Short mmCIF file of C-alpha atoms and ligand atoms in Angstrom, two decimals:
data_model
loop_
_atom_site.label_atom_id
_atom_site.label_comp_id
_atom_site.label_asym_id
_atom_site.label_seq_id
_atom_site.Cartn_x
_atom_site.Cartn_y
_atom_site.Cartn_z
CA MET A 1 87.85 121.86 101.14
CA PRO A 2 87.51 118.36 101.65
CA ARG A 3 89.74 116.10 103.74
CA VAL A 4 92.88 114.69 102.91
CA LEU A 5 94.71 111.97 104.84
CA SER A 6 97.67 110.20 104.10
CA GLY A 7 100.52 108.87 105.99
CA ILE A 8 104.30 107.37 104.87
CA GLN A 9 106.88 105.44 107.49
CA PRO A 10 110.51 106.05 107.68
CA SER A 11 111.56 103.49 107.61
CA GLY A 12 114.03 102.38 104.46
CA ASP A 13 114.31 105.01 101.48
CA VAL A 14 110.95 105.98 99.59
CA HIS A 15 110.92 104.15 96.25
CA LEU A 16 108.88 105.22 93.10
CA GLY A 17 105.75 102.83 94.73
CA ASN A 18 105.65 105.11 97.50
CA LEU A 19 105.74 108.33 94.34
CA LEU A 20 103.46 106.67 92.28
CA GLY A 21 100.68 104.69 94.43
CA ALA A 22 100.46 107.84 96.65
CA LEU A 23 102.72 110.92 96.86
CA GLN A 24 102.36 112.51 93.34
CA ASN A 25 98.15 112.38 94.24
CA TRP A 26 98.88 113.93 97.49
CA VAL A 27 100.98 116.43 96.25
CA ALA A 28 98.11 116.81 93.12
CA ASP A 29 95.39 116.61 96.18
CA GLN A 30 97.05 119.26 98.12
CA HIS A 31 95.62 122.31 96.31
CA SER A 32 92.24 121.04 96.56
CA HIS A 33 91.60 119.48 99.80
CA GLU A 34 92.65 120.17 103.39
CA SER A 35 95.86 117.80 103.69
CA PHE A 36 97.84 116.34 106.27
CA HIS A 37 100.67 114.23 106.13
CA PRO A 38 101.99 112.59 109.11
CA ILE A 39 105.94 110.84 108.62
CA VAL A 40 104.73 108.13 111.04
CA ASP A 41 107.60 107.48 112.74
CA LEU A 42 105.81 105.43 115.60
CA HIS A 43 104.38 103.05 112.96
CA ALA A 44 108.14 102.60 112.34
CA VAL A 45 109.09 101.14 115.30
CA THR A 46 106.70 98.12 115.58
CA ALA A 47 109.94 96.99 114.09
CA PRO A 48 113.20 97.92 115.98
CA GLN A 49 114.92 100.55 114.97
CA ASP A 50 118.26 101.76 115.97
CA PRO A 51 117.75 105.42 117.38
CA GLY A 52 119.94 107.73 115.10
CA GLU A 53 118.96 105.99 111.84
CA LEU A 54 115.46 106.63 112.83
CA ARG A 55 115.74 110.19 113.68
CA ALA A 56 117.98 110.85 110.78
CA ALA A 57 115.39 109.08 108.39
CA THR A 58 112.93 110.89 109.68
CA LEU A 59 114.32 114.02 108.62
CA ARG A 60 115.25 112.71 105.53
CA LEU A 61 111.68 111.20 104.65
CA ALA A 62 110.43 115.29 105.35
CA GLN A 63 112.80 116.62 102.75
CA MET A 64 112.06 113.50 100.64
CA LEU A 65 107.93 114.84 100.43
CA MET A 66 109.27 118.45 100.40
CA ALA A 67 111.37 117.17 97.05
CA ALA A 68 108.18 115.70 95.31
CA GLY A 69 106.37 118.60 95.86
CA LEU A 70 104.90 118.38 98.44
CA ASP A 71 104.21 122.67 100.60
CA PRO A 72 104.29 122.58 103.92
CA GLU A 73 102.89 126.35 103.41
CA VAL A 74 99.47 124.39 101.74
CA CYS A 75 99.68 121.56 103.55
CA VAL A 76 100.11 120.08 106.78
CA LEU A 77 102.92 117.65 107.48
CA PHE A 78 104.28 116.46 110.82
CA VAL A 79 106.00 113.84 112.52
CA GLN A 80 103.29 111.70 114.35
CA SER A 81 104.97 111.74 117.23
CA HIS A 82 105.12 115.11 117.52
CA VAL A 83 101.38 115.23 118.48
CA GLY A 84 100.34 112.82 121.33
CA GLU A 85 96.66 112.31 120.42
CA HIS A 86 97.71 109.45 118.02
CA THR A 87 98.86 107.01 120.50
CA GLN A 88 95.77 108.28 123.42
CA LEU A 89 93.07 107.75 120.55
CA ALA A 90 94.42 104.67 119.54
CA TRP A 91 94.23 103.45 122.60
CA VAL A 92 90.36 103.91 123.29
CA LEU A 93 90.35 102.47 119.99
CA GLU A 94 92.35 99.58 120.39
CA CYS A 95 88.56 98.97 123.29
CA THR A 96 86.45 99.42 120.23
CA THR A 97 88.10 96.89 118.11
CA GLY A 98 88.09 93.59 117.62
CA PHE A 99 91.33 90.94 118.32
CA GLY A 100 89.50 88.40 115.75
CA GLU A 101 89.99 91.39 112.83
CA LEU A 102 93.27 92.33 113.50
CA ARG A 103 93.98 88.70 112.90
CA ARG A 104 92.90 89.30 109.92
CA MET A 105 94.82 91.62 108.48
CA HIS A 106 97.10 91.05 105.58
CA GLN A 107 99.89 93.23 105.90
CA PHE A 108 100.28 91.52 109.74
CA LYS A 109 100.20 88.34 108.87
CA ASP A 110 103.06 88.89 105.88
CA LYS A 111 105.19 91.29 108.16
CA SER A 112 104.56 88.51 111.23
CA ALA A 113 105.75 85.74 109.32
CA ASP A 114 109.77 84.43 109.47
CA VAL A 115 110.51 87.67 111.86
CA ASP A 116 112.20 85.96 115.50
CA PHE A 117 109.93 88.80 117.39
CA VAL A 118 106.47 90.11 116.80
CA SER A 119 105.34 93.18 118.75
CA ALA A 120 102.48 93.52 119.90
CA GLY A 121 102.53 96.91 118.80
CA LEU A 122 102.87 94.72 114.91
CA PHE A 123 99.92 93.42 116.01
CA THR A 124 97.38 97.11 116.96
CA TYR A 125 99.63 98.28 113.78
CA PRO A 126 96.56 99.56 112.18
CA VAL A 127 94.35 100.93 115.40
CA LEU A 128 97.33 103.69 115.29
CA GLN A 129 96.63 104.16 111.58
CA ALA A 130 92.49 104.14 112.13
CA ALA A 131 93.45 107.14 114.92
CA ASP A 132 95.86 109.09 112.23
CA ILE A 133 93.02 108.94 109.58
CA LEU A 134 89.77 109.59 112.28
CA LEU A 135 91.60 112.53 114.19
CA TYR A 136 91.00 114.53 111.78
CA ASP A 137 87.63 114.16 110.33
CA THR A 138 89.47 113.17 107.55
CA ASP A 139 86.79 111.94 104.31
CA VAL A 140 89.60 111.00 102.15
CA VAL A 141 92.29 108.66 102.64
CA PRO A 142 94.30 108.56 99.18
CA VAL A 143 97.29 105.20 98.99
CA GLY A 144 97.82 102.62 97.22
CA ASP A 145 96.02 99.20 97.46
CA ASP A 146 97.99 97.29 99.82
CA GLN A 147 96.31 100.31 102.46
CA ARG A 148 92.84 99.21 101.05
CA GLN A 149 92.03 97.11 104.03
CA HIS A 150 93.41 99.04 106.63
CA VAL A 151 91.50 101.73 105.18
CA GLU A 152 87.97 99.78 105.75
CA LEU A 153 89.50 98.73 109.34
CA THR A 154 89.63 102.70 109.78
CA ARG A 155 86.36 102.84 108.63
CA ASP A 156 84.59 100.03 110.68
CA ILE A 157 85.93 101.41 113.92
CA ALA A 158 84.56 104.95 113.68
CA GLN A 159 81.00 103.27 112.82
CA ARG A 160 81.42 100.49 116.17
CA PHE A 161 82.38 104.04 118.21
CA ASN A 162 79.75 105.87 116.31
CA ALA A 163 77.07 103.61 116.81
CA ARG A 164 78.31 103.17 120.79
CA TYR A 165 78.77 107.03 121.61
CA GLY A 166 77.37 109.57 119.38
CA GLU A 167 78.86 110.83 116.08
CA VAL A 168 81.96 111.51 117.00
CA LEU A 169 84.68 110.58 114.32
CA ALA A 170 84.02 111.53 110.53
CA VAL A 171 84.09 107.77 108.58
CA PRO A 172 86.57 108.32 105.93
CA ALA A 173 86.33 106.64 102.04
CA HIS A 174 89.76 105.67 100.68
CA ARG A 175 91.07 106.72 97.27
CA ILE A 176 93.26 104.09 95.47
CA PRO A 177 94.58 105.76 92.01
CA PRO A 178 93.81 103.78 88.83
CA ALA A 179 97.34 103.51 87.89
CA GLY A 180 100.51 103.29 89.80
CA ALA A 181 98.58 101.50 93.19
CA ARG A 182 100.23 98.54 92.66
CA VAL A 183 103.77 98.59 91.52
CA MET A 184 105.48 95.29 91.52
CA ASP A 185 108.95 94.40 91.49
CA LEU A 186 111.41 95.05 88.57
CA GLN A 187 112.90 91.65 88.97
CA GLU A 188 109.97 89.84 90.97
CA PRO A 189 107.26 91.04 89.29
CA THR A 190 104.42 89.07 91.67
CA ARG A 191 106.24 91.03 94.83
CA LYS A 192 105.33 94.62 95.99
CA MET A 193 107.80 97.02 95.27
CA SER A 194 109.27 97.71 98.51
CA LYS A 195 111.31 99.85 100.59
CA SER A 196 114.40 97.53 100.98
CA ALA A 197 118.55 98.73 102.32
CA GLY A 198 120.81 98.78 99.38
CA GLU A 199 121.27 98.55 95.49
CA ALA A 200 117.70 96.36 95.26
CA PRO A 201 117.84 95.95 91.33
CA GLY A 202 114.18 95.36 91.45
CA THR A 203 113.75 98.72 93.09
CA ILE A 204 113.61 102.10 91.96
CA GLY A 205 114.85 104.76 95.03
CA LEU A 206 113.29 108.35 94.66
CA LEU A 207 116.63 110.01 94.70
CA GLU A 208 118.40 107.38 91.73
CA GLY A 209 119.97 108.98 89.23
CA PRO A 210 119.15 108.38 85.35
CA GLU A 211 121.66 105.69 84.01
CA ALA A 212 120.84 103.75 87.25
CA VAL A 213 116.74 103.61 86.46
CA ARG A 214 117.24 103.38 83.24
CA ARG A 215 119.78 100.08 83.29
CA LYS A 216 117.20 99.02 86.22
CA ILE A 217 113.91 99.28 84.08
CA ARG A 218 116.16 98.03 80.69
CA ARG A 219 116.78 95.02 82.68
CA ALA A 220 113.15 94.47 84.11
CA VAL A 221 111.74 90.96 83.88
CA THR A 222 109.44 90.28 81.32
CA ASP A 223 108.37 86.77 79.55
CA SER A 224 108.84 85.35 76.10
CA GLU A 225 105.75 86.69 74.37
CA ALA A 226 106.44 89.72 72.37
CA GLU A 227 102.61 91.04 72.48
CA VAL A 228 101.92 94.25 74.45
CA ARG A 229 98.67 93.86 77.04
CA PHE A 230 97.67 94.08 80.41
CA ASP A 231 97.77 91.12 82.23
CA ARG A 232 98.31 90.68 85.58
CA ASP A 233 98.14 87.49 86.35
CA ALA A 234 99.82 86.09 82.46
CA LYS A 235 102.05 88.88 81.87
CA PRO A 236 103.25 90.82 85.18
CA GLY A 237 106.49 92.29 84.41
CA VAL A 238 104.99 93.74 80.99
CA SER A 239 102.14 94.57 83.00
CA ASN A 240 103.61 96.34 85.82
CA LEU A 241 105.35 98.00 83.08
CA LEU A 242 102.45 99.69 81.50
CA GLU A 243 101.45 100.29 84.70
CA ILE A 244 104.90 102.37 85.82
CA LEU A 245 104.52 104.57 82.04
CA GLY A 246 100.72 105.10 82.93
CA ALA A 247 101.02 106.44 86.73
CA ALA A 248 104.01 108.48 85.13
CA THR A 249 102.33 109.99 82.49
CA GLY A 250 98.15 110.13 83.44
CA ARG A 251 97.24 107.53 81.34
CA THR A 252 96.07 103.95 82.92
CA PRO A 253 98.03 100.74 81.76
CA GLN A 254 95.18 99.68 79.26
CA GLU A 255 95.64 102.75 77.26
CA VAL A 256 99.67 102.61 77.26
CA ALA A 257 98.90 99.20 76.16
CA ALA A 258 97.30 100.24 73.63
CA ALA A 259 100.26 102.59 72.46
CA TYR A 260 102.85 99.64 71.76
CA ASP A 261 103.39 96.56 69.98
CA ARG A 262 107.21 95.79 70.88
CA TYR A 263 108.53 95.33 74.89
CA GLY A 264 112.18 97.40 73.31
CA PRO A 265 110.09 100.78 72.91
CA LEU A 266 108.32 100.48 75.88
CA LYS A 267 110.68 99.49 78.13
CA ASN A 268 112.62 102.59 76.77
CA ASP A 269 109.49 105.33 76.76
CA CYS A 270 109.15 103.71 80.73
CA ALA A 271 112.49 104.38 81.81
CA GLU A 272 112.54 108.06 80.42
CA ALA A 273 109.26 108.84 81.56
CA VAL A 274 110.58 107.96 85.47
CA VAL A 275 113.86 110.05 84.98
CA GLU A 276 111.87 112.43 83.70
CA LEU A 277 109.55 112.28 86.90
CA LEU A 278 112.83 111.53 89.13
CA ALA A 279 115.18 114.43 87.92
CA PRO A 280 113.25 117.73 89.68
CA ILE A 281 112.72 116.08 93.27
CA ARG A 282 116.91 114.95 92.99
CA ARG A 283 117.46 118.58 92.69
CA ARG A 284 115.15 119.43 95.25
CA PHE A 285 116.48 117.20 97.66
CA ASP A 286 120.12 118.73 97.74
CA GLU A 287 118.70 122.33 97.70
CA LEU A 288 116.57 121.06 101.03
CA CYS A 289 119.64 119.45 102.57
CA ALA A 290 121.41 122.20 102.88
CA ASP A 291 119.73 124.06 105.00
CA PRO A 292 117.89 121.30 107.28
CA ALA A 293 116.81 123.78 109.72
CA GLU A 294 114.39 125.30 106.99
CA THR A 295 112.51 121.12 107.22
CA GLN A 296 112.63 121.34 110.88
CA ARG A 297 110.86 124.46 110.84
CA ALA A 298 108.52 123.00 108.48
CA LEU A 299 107.89 120.52 110.53
CA ALA A 300 107.16 122.10 114.17
CA ALA A 301 104.72 124.25 112.42
CA GLY A 302 103.05 121.45 110.97
CA ALA A 303 102.71 119.71 114.46
CA LYS A 304 101.20 122.84 115.56
CA THR A 305 98.41 122.65 113.40
CA ALA A 306 97.91 118.89 113.45
CA GLY A 307 97.52 118.98 117.47
CA ASP A 308 94.82 121.95 117.30
CA VAL A 309 92.79 119.68 115.06
CA ALA A 310 93.86 116.74 117.34
CA ALA A 311 93.34 118.59 120.42
CA ALA A 312 90.03 119.37 119.32
CA THR A 313 88.95 115.27 118.23
CA MET A 314 90.31 114.08 121.53
CA ALA A 315 88.48 115.64 123.82
CA ARG A 316 84.91 114.98 121.19
CA VAL A 317 86.03 110.82 122.24
CA ARG A 318 86.73 112.32 125.68
CA GLU A 319 83.63 113.59 126.24
CA ALA A 320 81.87 111.03 124.67
CA MET A 321 82.96 108.41 126.25
CA GLY A 322 82.67 109.16 129.74
CA PHE A 323 86.37 110.62 131.16
CA LEU A 324 85.49 112.73 134.31
CA PRO A 325 87.13 116.37 133.33
CA ARG A 326 90.77 117.40 135.34
CA GLY A 327 88.63 120.17 136.60
P1 LIG B 401 104.29 102.70 103.99
O1 LIG B 401 105.45 103.48 104.62
O2 LIG B 401 104.45 101.09 103.66
O3 LIG B 401 103.98 103.64 102.47
C1 LIG B 401 103.20 105.04 101.88
C2 LIG B 401 102.10 104.78 100.25
O4 LIG B 401 103.20 104.26 99.51
C3 LIG B 401 102.09 103.06 98.85
N1 LIG B 401 102.73 101.67 98.48
C4 LIG B 401 102.63 101.77 97.28
N2 LIG B 401 102.11 102.09 96.99
C5 LIG B 401 101.79 102.12 95.09
N3 LIG B 401 102.87 100.62 94.49
C6 LIG B 401 103.66 99.54 95.77
N4 LIG B 401 104.52 98.53 95.91
C7 LIG B 401 103.71 100.26 96.88
N5 LIG B 401 104.04 100.34 97.98
C8 LIG B 401 103.64 101.71 99.03
C9 LIG B 401 101.47 102.84 100.51
O5 LIG B 401 100.29 102.20 99.57
C10 LIG B 401 101.01 104.01 101.58
O6 LIG B 401 100.07 104.84 100.26
N6 LIG B 401 100.54 101.98 107.31
C11 LIG B 401 100.84 102.91 106.04
C12 LIG B 401 101.13 104.27 106.82
C13 LIG B 401 100.68 104.82 107.80
C14 LIG B 401 99.25 105.93 106.46
C15 LIG B 401 98.38 106.25 107.90
C16 LIG B 401 98.35 105.45 105.59
C17 LIG B 401 100.20 104.88 109.36
N7 LIG B 401 98.79 105.91 109.11
C18 LIG B 401 96.88 106.75 107.77
C19 LIG B 401 97.68 106.68 105.51
C20 LIG B 401 96.92 106.63 106.02
C21 LIG B 401 102.32 102.37 105.45
O7 LIG B 401 102.86 101.83 106.12
O8 LIG B 401 102.61 102.84 104.17
#
């Protein structure tokens, strides 16, 4: 079976963009792929985190991923910091990555703008991500569009490493879904929907109730025309609704556009599709919260399986690079 790996950060609550761009594809893949899904807590600490909140958010994210359909009996769900090889591989890959390459990363430019403290970890963040992927001989990395550049960098790093040290690392490809790869903020549809604290009117949280979902979609910004057409530049608001409805119902945004000629019915159907998608997730989440030990056990088992694979890769890397064995 081909191997899939994709991770998610435990910072802020999971939102509709995470679900449509990434998570729902992971859920679908887990039966046809050997799937690894780290909760990337080491990535989260590139910005300051309250320790108690990070601990709670990590467990809560695991519960959300399971509620959304990731089955820890089928895929490998684990916490990144439980597998020490992630940071070990990240270090040696940092020594195979160019400073200039990291300086070109869009996400670093975005995240380092307007903050008081830019950590060195934020700068080398994509190399840790490359280590996540390369530790598991990953074939495919299913992600939203914002991670495209990071996966391309991962390929470059793997190829450079292999050119220096022999064919040690598998070179992965990204997979970006035809709909849902770029879910935008409902109030500012030129900005991507992102994790944000509190009740943001432009973001739909995974656990949001039907009334809030309907209200937010009804109030989503569109435009003063009346034509339903998929055109991200000229009609970002309408295109976002088409993208959401498409991703929620397994269609392309263009196919959805052909079925509507007014905004009202498009908004209604979009809202109902999202409500239907989220309802079972909320139910299952509540069940999982009743027994946190079950989730903790699943994460421990996941870390064991992941750790075995990671240790084997790291042994290959050490040997290829010429580190003296401990003996
Ligand atoms: P993160 O935690 O920001 O997001 C998790 C996944 O959700 C996708 N996503 C979106 N998709 C569509 N529309 C949106 N508005 C939207 N916002 C987020 C992301 O593309 C991602 O697939 N660096 C990564 C985490 C990571 C990772 C990895 C991913 C660490 N190691 C290894 C893949 C492989 C991140 O911060 O994702």
